Amino acid sequence: MSLRRLAASALRRGGANDGGVLAAVRAEIAHELSSSPSSSPPSLQSQDIPDFSTVSDAPRGQEVLLRRRDASEEVLVSAVLAPLRFEGEEPLPRDALMKVFVSKPDVKPVMRFDCRAFAAEGDGGSADYDVTAVCYHPFAGECDAGEDKYEGPEFRNLDPQLQVALKGYMVARGVNSKLASLLHHHLVEKERWQYMNWLKTLEDMFSKDH
């Protein structure tokens, strides 16, 4: 998708009562359909994430929330797409930002791992992830509060063996490259579907003026 391409197309098609917006929107819809023809919102299949259940994945929402729970602990994985970045006029492949919370019944604190999942080869490539931060909080609801509190060193500044051990801790709980790749792909496809719906709403609005 490219809002810049849409704007440029509208300028080229100026002259109509709407300044060429309807023609540009229809051209963009045709372009999107040629690369992603599905009209249904993507969904996470239980067989693809056998260790997790989906807590939240609203078709029009940006966040995906998964849970893995047993008698000894609970693992929550929250994932959203990173903000869009450009290199010149071209959009760069989107990363996915993940937050992984690990908690144990009647035990504090809650551990939080901040991660960035990235595509290896453009949108269609498999994904892996890096851990960018590790911190802990008295409870999950406080994880974004307390800006003045010390939350630990930069993850990259930790001893390399400790970095490897901490990532291994998450992998052992199902937060592996396969899950990162699945979430990354799902979020990209979900945003494409949302963009198509936005375009179609725009098309309906401007069609009424013709």
PDB file of C-alpha atoms in Angstrom:
ATOM      1  CA  MET A   1       0.000   0.000   0.000  1.00  0.00           C
ATOM      2  CA  SER A   2       1.133   3.585  -0.520  1.00  0.00           C
ATOM      3  CA  LEU A   3      -0.782   6.706   0.447  1.00  0.00           C
ATOM      4  CA  ARG A   4       1.873   8.675  -1.432  1.00  0.00           C
ATOM      5  CA  ARG A   5       1.043   6.707  -4.594  1.00  0.00           C
ATOM      6  CA  LEU A   6      -2.646   7.394  -4.034  1.00  0.00           C
ATOM      7  CA  ALA A   7      -2.047  11.126  -3.633  1.00  0.00           C
ATOM      8  CA  ALA A   8       0.144  11.285  -6.750  1.00  0.00           C
ATOM      9  CA  SER A   9      -2.478   9.402  -8.750  1.00  0.00           C
ATOM     10  CA  ALA A  10      -5.194  11.826  -7.650  1.00  0.00           C
ATOM     11  CA  LEU A  11      -3.086  14.785  -8.799  1.00  0.00           C
ATOM     12  CA  ARG A  12      -2.461  13.199 -12.199  1.00  0.00           C
ATOM     13  CA  ARG A  13      -6.174  12.578 -12.653  1.00  0.00           C
ATOM     14  CA  GLY A  14      -7.296  16.086 -11.703  1.00  0.00           C
ATOM     15  CA  GLY A  15     -10.094  17.716 -13.664  1.00  0.00           C
ATOM     16  CA  ALA A  16     -13.106  15.785 -12.375  1.00  0.00           C
ATOM     17  CA  ASN A  17     -15.440  17.340  -9.813  1.00  0.00           C
ATOM     18  CA  ASP A  18     -13.608  15.455  -7.082  1.00  0.00           C
ATOM     19  CA  GLY A  19     -10.152  16.350  -8.377  1.00  0.00           C
ATOM     20  CA  GLY A  20      -9.602  12.803  -9.598  1.00  0.00           C
ATOM     21  CA  VAL A  21      -9.976  11.175  -6.177  1.00  0.00           C
ATOM     22  CA  LEU A  22     -12.503   8.511  -7.237  1.00  0.00           C
ATOM     23  CA  ALA A  23     -10.449   7.397 -10.220  1.00  0.00           C
ATOM     24  CA  ALA A  24      -7.298   7.282  -8.079  1.00  0.00           C
ATOM     25  CA  VAL A  25      -9.047   5.286  -5.330  1.00  0.00           C
ATOM     26  CA  ARG A  26     -10.343   2.748  -7.869  1.00  0.00           C
ATOM     27  CA  ALA A  27      -6.886   2.409  -9.372  1.00  0.00           C
ATOM     28  CA  GLU A  28      -5.451   1.796  -5.916  1.00  0.00           C
ATOM     29  CA  ILE A  29      -8.139  -0.820  -5.165  1.00  0.00           C
ATOM     30  CA  ALA A  30      -7.290  -2.615  -8.411  1.00  0.00           C
ATOM     31  CA  HIS A  31      -3.601  -2.519  -7.502  1.00  0.00           C
ATOM     32  CA  GLU A  32      -4.243  -3.961  -4.034  1.00  0.00           C
ATOM     33  CA  LEU A  33      -6.534  -6.691  -5.398  1.00  0.00           C
ATOM     34  CA  SER A  34      -3.840  -7.765  -7.835  1.00  0.00           C
ATOM     35  CA  SER A  35      -1.429  -8.451  -4.972  1.00  0.00           C
ATOM     36  CA  SER A  36      -3.854  -9.490  -2.213  1.00  0.00           C
ATOM     37  CA  PRO A  37      -7.216 -10.614  -3.640  1.00  0.00           C
ATOM     38  CA  SER A  38      -8.768 -11.884  -0.388  1.00  0.00           C
ATOM     39  CA  SER A  39     -11.837  -9.940   0.764  1.00  0.00           C
ATOM     40  CA  SER A  40     -12.085 -11.664   4.150  1.00  0.00           C
ATOM     41  CA  PRO A  41     -10.157 -10.553   7.240  1.00  0.00           C
ATOM     42  CA  PRO A  42      -7.224 -12.852   8.042  1.00  0.00           C
ATOM     43  CA  SER A  43      -7.555 -14.995  11.133  1.00  0.00           C
ATOM     44  CA  LEU A  44      -5.130 -16.893  13.321  1.00  0.00           C
ATOM     45  CA  GLN A  45      -5.734 -20.628  13.105  1.00  0.00           C
ATOM     46  CA  SER A  46      -5.511 -22.656  16.312  1.00  0.00           C
ATOM     47  CA  GLN A  47      -3.418 -25.330  14.587  1.00  0.00           C
ATOM     48  CA  ASP A  48      -0.812 -22.687  13.763  1.00  0.00           C
ATOM     49  CA  ILE A  49      -0.470 -21.597  17.400  1.00  0.00           C
ATOM     50  CA  PRO A  50      -1.191 -24.817  19.313  1.00  0.00           C
ATOM     51  CA  ASP A  51       0.460 -23.563  22.515  1.00  0.00           C
ATOM     52  CA  PHE A  52      -1.528 -20.313  22.593  1.00  0.00           C
ATOM     53  CA  SER A  53      -5.112 -19.137  22.557  1.00  0.00           C
ATOM     54  CA  THR A  54      -6.234 -15.877  20.953  1.00  0.00           C
ATOM     55  CA  VAL A  55      -7.431 -13.341  23.518  1.00  0.00           C
ATOM     56  CA  SER A  56      -7.943 -10.421  21.154  1.00  0.00           C
ATOM     57  CA  ASP A  57      -7.708 -10.009  17.382  1.00  0.00           C
ATOM     58  CA  ALA A  58     -10.487  -7.627  16.351  1.00  0.00           C
ATOM     59  CA  PRO A  59     -10.700  -7.239  12.541  1.00  0.00           C
ATOM     60  CA  ARG A  60     -10.468  -3.449  12.800  1.00  0.00           C
ATOM     61  CA  GLY A  61      -8.048  -3.398  15.727  1.00  0.00           C
ATOM     62  CA  GLN A  62      -4.282  -3.058  15.499  1.00  0.00           C
ATOM     63  CA  GLU A  63      -3.223  -5.339  18.357  1.00  0.00           C
ATOM     64  CA  VAL A  64      -3.114  -9.121  18.551  1.00  0.00           C
ATOM     65  CA  LEU A  65      -3.059 -10.633  22.041  1.00  0.00           C
ATOM     66  CA  LEU A  66      -2.257 -14.299  22.691  1.00  0.00           C
ATOM     67  CA  ARG A  67      -2.198 -16.256  25.943  1.00  0.00           C
ATOM     68  CA  ARG A  68      -0.503 -19.440  27.068  1.00  0.00           C
ATOM     69  CA  ARG A  69      -1.477 -20.639  30.519  1.00  0.00           C
ATOM     70  CA  ASP A  70      -0.873 -23.682  32.665  1.00  0.00           C
ATOM     71  CA  ALA A  71      -0.853 -24.390  36.385  1.00  0.00           C
ATOM     72  CA  SER A  72       2.604 -22.883  36.892  1.00  0.00           C
ATOM     73  CA  GLU A  73       2.578 -19.692  34.810  1.00  0.00           C
ATOM     74  CA  GLU A  74       0.894 -17.468  32.253  1.00  0.00           C
ATOM     75  CA  VAL A  75       2.491 -16.040  29.120  1.00  0.00           C
ATOM     76  CA  LEU A  76       0.852 -13.116  27.292  1.00  0.00           C
ATOM     77  CA  VAL A  77       2.088 -11.968  23.884  1.00  0.00           C
ATOM     78  CA  SER A  78       0.974  -8.600  22.525  1.00  0.00           C
ATOM     79  CA  ALA A  79       1.932  -7.645  18.962  1.00  0.00           C
ATOM     80  CA  VAL A  80       1.390  -4.594  16.737  1.00  0.00           C
ATOM     81  CA  LEU A  81       3.034  -3.339  13.558  1.00  0.00           C
ATOM     82  CA  ALA A  82       5.814  -0.815  14.000  1.00  0.00           C
ATOM     83  CA  PRO A  83       5.257   2.683  12.557  1.00  0.00           C
ATOM     84  CA  LEU A  84       5.767   2.991   8.812  1.00  0.00           C
ATOM     85  CA  ARG A  85       9.199   4.267   7.729  1.00  0.00           C
ATOM     86  CA  PHE A  86      10.383   5.484   4.344  1.00  0.00           C
ATOM     87  CA  GLU A  87      13.651   5.414   2.464  1.00  0.00           C
ATOM     88  CA  GLY A  88      13.234   8.282   0.048  1.00  0.00           C
ATOM     89  CA  GLU A  89       9.826   7.716  -1.542  1.00  0.00           C
ATOM     90  CA  GLU A  90       9.738   3.973  -0.887  1.00  0.00           C
ATOM     91  CA  PRO A  91       8.200   2.442   2.263  1.00  0.00           C
ATOM     92  CA  LEU A  92      10.465   0.061   4.143  1.00  0.00           C
ATOM     93  CA  PRO A  93       9.250  -3.405   5.241  1.00  0.00           C
ATOM     94  CA  ARG A  94       7.295  -3.179   8.470  1.00  0.00           C
ATOM     95  CA  ASP A  95       8.571  -4.779  11.664  1.00  0.00           C
ATOM     96  CA  ALA A  96       6.279  -6.087  14.381  1.00  0.00           C
ATOM     97  CA  LEU A  97       6.640  -4.934  17.978  1.00  0.00           C
ATOM     98  CA  MET A  98       5.989  -7.641  20.557  1.00  0.00           C
ATOM     99  CA  LYS A  99       5.651  -7.459  24.313  1.00  0.00           C
ATOM    100  CA  VAL A 100       5.863 -10.740  26.188  1.00  0.00           C
ATOM    101  CA  PHE A 101       4.641 -10.911  29.801  1.00  0.00           C
ATOM    102  CA  VAL A 102       5.491 -13.886  32.009  1.00  0.00           C
ATOM    103  CA  SER A 103       3.760 -14.223  35.364  1.00  0.00           C
ATOM    104  CA  LYS A 104       3.345 -16.966  37.955  1.00  0.00           C
ATOM    105  CA  PRO A 105       0.350 -17.455  40.268  1.00  0.00           C
ATOM    106  CA  ASP A 106       0.729 -15.611  43.570  1.00  0.00           C
ATOM    107  CA  VAL A 107       4.288 -14.612  42.659  1.00  0.00           C
ATOM    108  CA  LYS A 108       5.542 -11.118  41.909  1.00  0.00           C
ATOM    109  CA  PRO A 109       6.987  -9.441  39.893  1.00  0.00           C
ATOM    110  CA  VAL A 110       5.744  -9.814  36.299  1.00  0.00           C
ATOM    111  CA  MET A 111       8.516 -10.045  33.717  1.00  0.00           C
ATOM    112  CA  ARG A 112       8.220  -8.135  30.438  1.00  0.00           C
ATOM    113  CA  PHE A 113      10.277  -8.713  27.315  1.00  0.00           C
ATOM    114  CA  ASP A 114      10.141  -6.098  24.547  1.00  0.00           C
ATOM    115  CA  CYS A 115      10.915  -7.567  21.136  1.00  0.00           C
ATOM    116  CA  ARG A 116      11.078  -6.549  17.481  1.00  0.00           C
ATOM    117  CA  ALA A 117      10.136  -9.119  14.836  1.00  0.00           C
ATOM    118  CA  PHE A 118      11.502  -8.393  11.384  1.00  0.00           C
ATOM    119  CA  ALA A 119      11.016  -9.936   7.955  1.00  0.00           C
ATOM    120  CA  ALA A 120      14.125 -11.583   6.574  1.00  0.00           C
ATOM    121  CA  GLU A 121      13.302 -11.017   2.898  1.00  0.00           C
ATOM    122  CA  GLY A 122      10.657  -8.335   2.350  1.00  0.00           C
ATOM    123  CA  ASP A 123       7.009  -8.966   3.146  1.00  0.00           C
ATOM    124  CA  GLY A 124       7.079 -12.575   2.008  1.00  0.00           C
ATOM    125  CA  GLY A 125      10.120 -13.714   3.958  1.00  0.00           C
ATOM    126  CA  SER A 126      10.188 -15.611   7.226  1.00  0.00           C
ATOM    127  CA  ALA A 127      10.676 -13.544  10.353  1.00  0.00           C
ATOM    128  CA  ASP A 128      12.876 -13.721  13.400  1.00  0.00           C
ATOM    129  CA  TYR A 129      12.966 -11.437  16.408  1.00  0.00           C
ATOM    130  CA  ASP A 130      15.389  -9.607  18.639  1.00  0.00           C
ATOM    131  CA  VAL A 131      14.892  -8.854  22.321  1.00  0.00           C
ATOM    132  CA  THR A 132      15.304  -5.119  22.884  1.00  0.00           C
ATOM    133  CA  ALA A 133      14.504  -4.798  26.602  1.00  0.00           C
ATOM    134  CA  VAL A 134      13.763  -6.857  29.703  1.00  0.00           C
ATOM    135  CA  CYS A 135      12.140  -5.399  32.796  1.00  0.00           C
ATOM    136  CA  TYR A 136       9.790  -6.360  35.598  1.00  0.00           C
ATOM    137  CA  HIS A 137       6.884  -4.776  37.444  1.00  0.00           C
ATOM    138  CA  PRO A 138       4.767  -5.535  40.513  1.00  0.00           C
ATOM    139  CA  PHE A 139       1.821  -6.277  38.225  1.00  0.00           C
ATOM    140  CA  ALA A 140       1.075  -6.201  34.485  1.00  0.00           C
ATOM    141  CA  GLY A 141      -1.030  -3.046  34.640  1.00  0.00           C
ATOM    142  CA  GLU A 142       1.944  -1.030  35.826  1.00  0.00           C
ATOM    143  CA  CYS A 143       4.148  -1.981  32.879  1.00  0.00           C
ATOM    144  CA  ASP A 144       3.737   1.339  31.091  1.00  0.00           C
ATOM    145  CA  ALA A 145       3.689   3.469  34.223  1.00  0.00           C
ATOM    146  CA  GLY A 146       6.425   4.700  36.504  1.00  0.00           C
ATOM    147  CA  GLU A 147       8.621   6.438  33.932  1.00  0.00           C
ATOM    148  CA  ASP A 148      11.067   7.535  36.648  1.00  0.00           C
ATOM    149  CA  LYS A 149      11.721   4.009  37.881  1.00  0.00           C
ATOM    150  CA  TYR A 150      14.863   2.093  37.012  1.00  0.00           C
ATOM    151  CA  GLU A 151      13.916  -0.751  34.664  1.00  0.00           C
ATOM    152  CA  GLY A 152      17.279  -2.354  34.139  1.00  0.00           C
ATOM    153  CA  PRO A 153      20.149  -1.874  31.661  1.00  0.00           C
ATOM    154  CA  GLU A 154      19.883  -1.840  27.871  1.00  0.00           C
ATOM    155  CA  PHE A 155      19.444  -5.445  26.747  1.00  0.00           C
ATOM    156  CA  ARG A 156      22.359  -5.129  24.326  1.00  0.00           C
ATOM    157  CA  ASN A 157      24.593  -4.132  27.241  1.00  0.00           C
ATOM    158  CA  LEU A 158      23.902  -7.330  29.169  1.00  0.00           C
ATOM    159  CA  ASP A 159      26.455 -10.103  29.257  1.00  0.00           C
ATOM    160  CA  PRO A 160      26.128 -12.063  25.951  1.00  0.00           C
ATOM    161  CA  GLN A 161      25.540 -15.326  27.793  1.00  0.00           C
ATOM    162  CA  LEU A 162      22.725 -13.723  29.774  1.00  0.00           C
ATOM    163  CA  GLN A 163      21.192 -12.386  26.552  1.00  0.00           C
ATOM    164  CA  VAL A 164      21.216 -15.870  25.039  1.00  0.00           C
ATOM    165  CA  ALA A 165      19.783 -17.394  28.231  1.00  0.00           C
ATOM    166  CA  LEU A 166      16.933 -14.876  28.423  1.00  0.00           C
ATOM    167  CA  LYS A 167      15.928 -15.456  24.812  1.00  0.00           C
ATOM    168  CA  GLY A 168      16.135 -19.190  25.434  1.00  0.00           C
ATOM    169  CA  TYR A 169      13.772 -18.660  28.387  1.00  0.00           C
ATOM    170  CA  MET A 170      11.179 -17.225  26.001  1.00  0.00           C
ATOM    171  CA  VAL A 171      11.741 -19.853  23.318  1.00  0.00           C
ATOM    172  CA  ALA A 172      11.083 -22.541  25.923  1.00  0.00           C
ATOM    173  CA  ARG A 173       7.692 -20.874  26.472  1.00  0.00           C
ATOM    174  CA  GLY A 174       6.716 -20.978  22.825  1.00  0.00           C
ATOM    175  CA  VAL A 175       7.886 -17.482  21.859  1.00  0.00           C
ATOM    176  CA  ASN A 176      10.092 -18.640  19.002  1.00  0.00           C
ATOM    177  CA  SER A 177      10.909 -17.625  15.422  1.00  0.00           C
ATOM    178  CA  LYS A 178       7.882 -19.524  14.108  1.00  0.00           C
ATOM    179  CA  LEU A 179       5.515 -17.538  16.330  1.00  0.00           C
ATOM    180  CA  ALA A 180       7.254 -14.258  15.449  1.00  0.00           C
ATOM    181  CA  SER A 181       6.958 -15.059  11.736  1.00  0.00           C
ATOM    182  CA  LEU A 182       3.290 -15.989  12.078  1.00  0.00           C
ATOM    183  CA  LEU A 183       2.416 -12.814  13.977  1.00  0.00           C
ATOM    184  CA  HIS A 184       4.417 -10.618  11.605  1.00  0.00           C
ATOM    185  CA  HIS A 185       2.710 -12.088   8.530  1.00  0.00           C
ATOM    186  CA  HIS A 186      -0.724 -11.925  10.152  1.00  0.00           C
ATOM    187  CA  LEU A 187      -0.351  -8.268  11.125  1.00  0.00           C
ATOM    188  CA  VAL A 188       0.823  -7.283   7.625  1.00  0.00           C
ATOM    189  CA  GLU A 189      -2.099  -9.107   5.990  1.00  0.00           C
ATOM    190  CA  LYS A 190      -4.533  -7.701   8.525  1.00  0.00           C
ATOM    191  CA  GLU A 191      -3.446  -4.139   7.794  1.00  0.00           C
ATOM    192  CA  ARG A 192      -3.789  -4.781   4.055  1.00  0.00           C
ATOM    193  CA  TRP A 193      -7.358  -5.920   4.630  1.00  0.00           C
ATOM    194  CA  GLN A 194      -8.049  -2.848   6.784  1.00  0.00           C
ATOM    195  CA  TYR A 195      -6.573  -0.589   4.104  1.00  0.00           C
ATOM    196  CA  MET A 196      -8.797  -2.196   1.449  1.00  0.00           C
ATOM    197  CA  ASN A 197     -11.855  -1.573   3.592  1.00  0.00           C
ATOM    198  CA  TRP A 198     -10.787   2.049   4.074  1.00  0.00           C
ATOM    199  CA  LEU A 199     -10.393   2.448   0.303  1.00  0.00           C
ATOM    200  CA  LYS A 200     -13.796   0.907  -0.378  1.00  0.00           C
ATOM    201  CA  THR A 201     -15.452   3.248   2.115  1.00  0.00           C
ATOM    202  CA  LEU A 202     -13.729   6.151   0.374  1.00  0.00           C
ATOM    203  CA  GLU A 203     -14.932   4.842  -2.981  1.00  0.00           C
ATOM    204  CA  ASP A 204     -18.528   4.649  -1.726  1.00  0.00           C
ATOM    205  CA  MET A 205     -18.360   8.204  -0.400  1.00  0.00           C
ATOM    206  CA  PHE A 206     -17.047   9.730  -3.637  1.00  0.00           C
ATOM    207  CA  SER A 207     -19.270   7.564  -5.851  1.00  0.00           C
ATOM    208  CA  LYS A 208     -22.297   9.392  -4.478  1.00  0.00           C
ATOM    209  CA  ASP A 209     -21.010  12.618  -6.047  1.00  0.00           C
ATOM    210  CA  HIS A 210     -21.099  11.111  -9.564  1.00  0.00           C
TER     211      HIS A 210
END
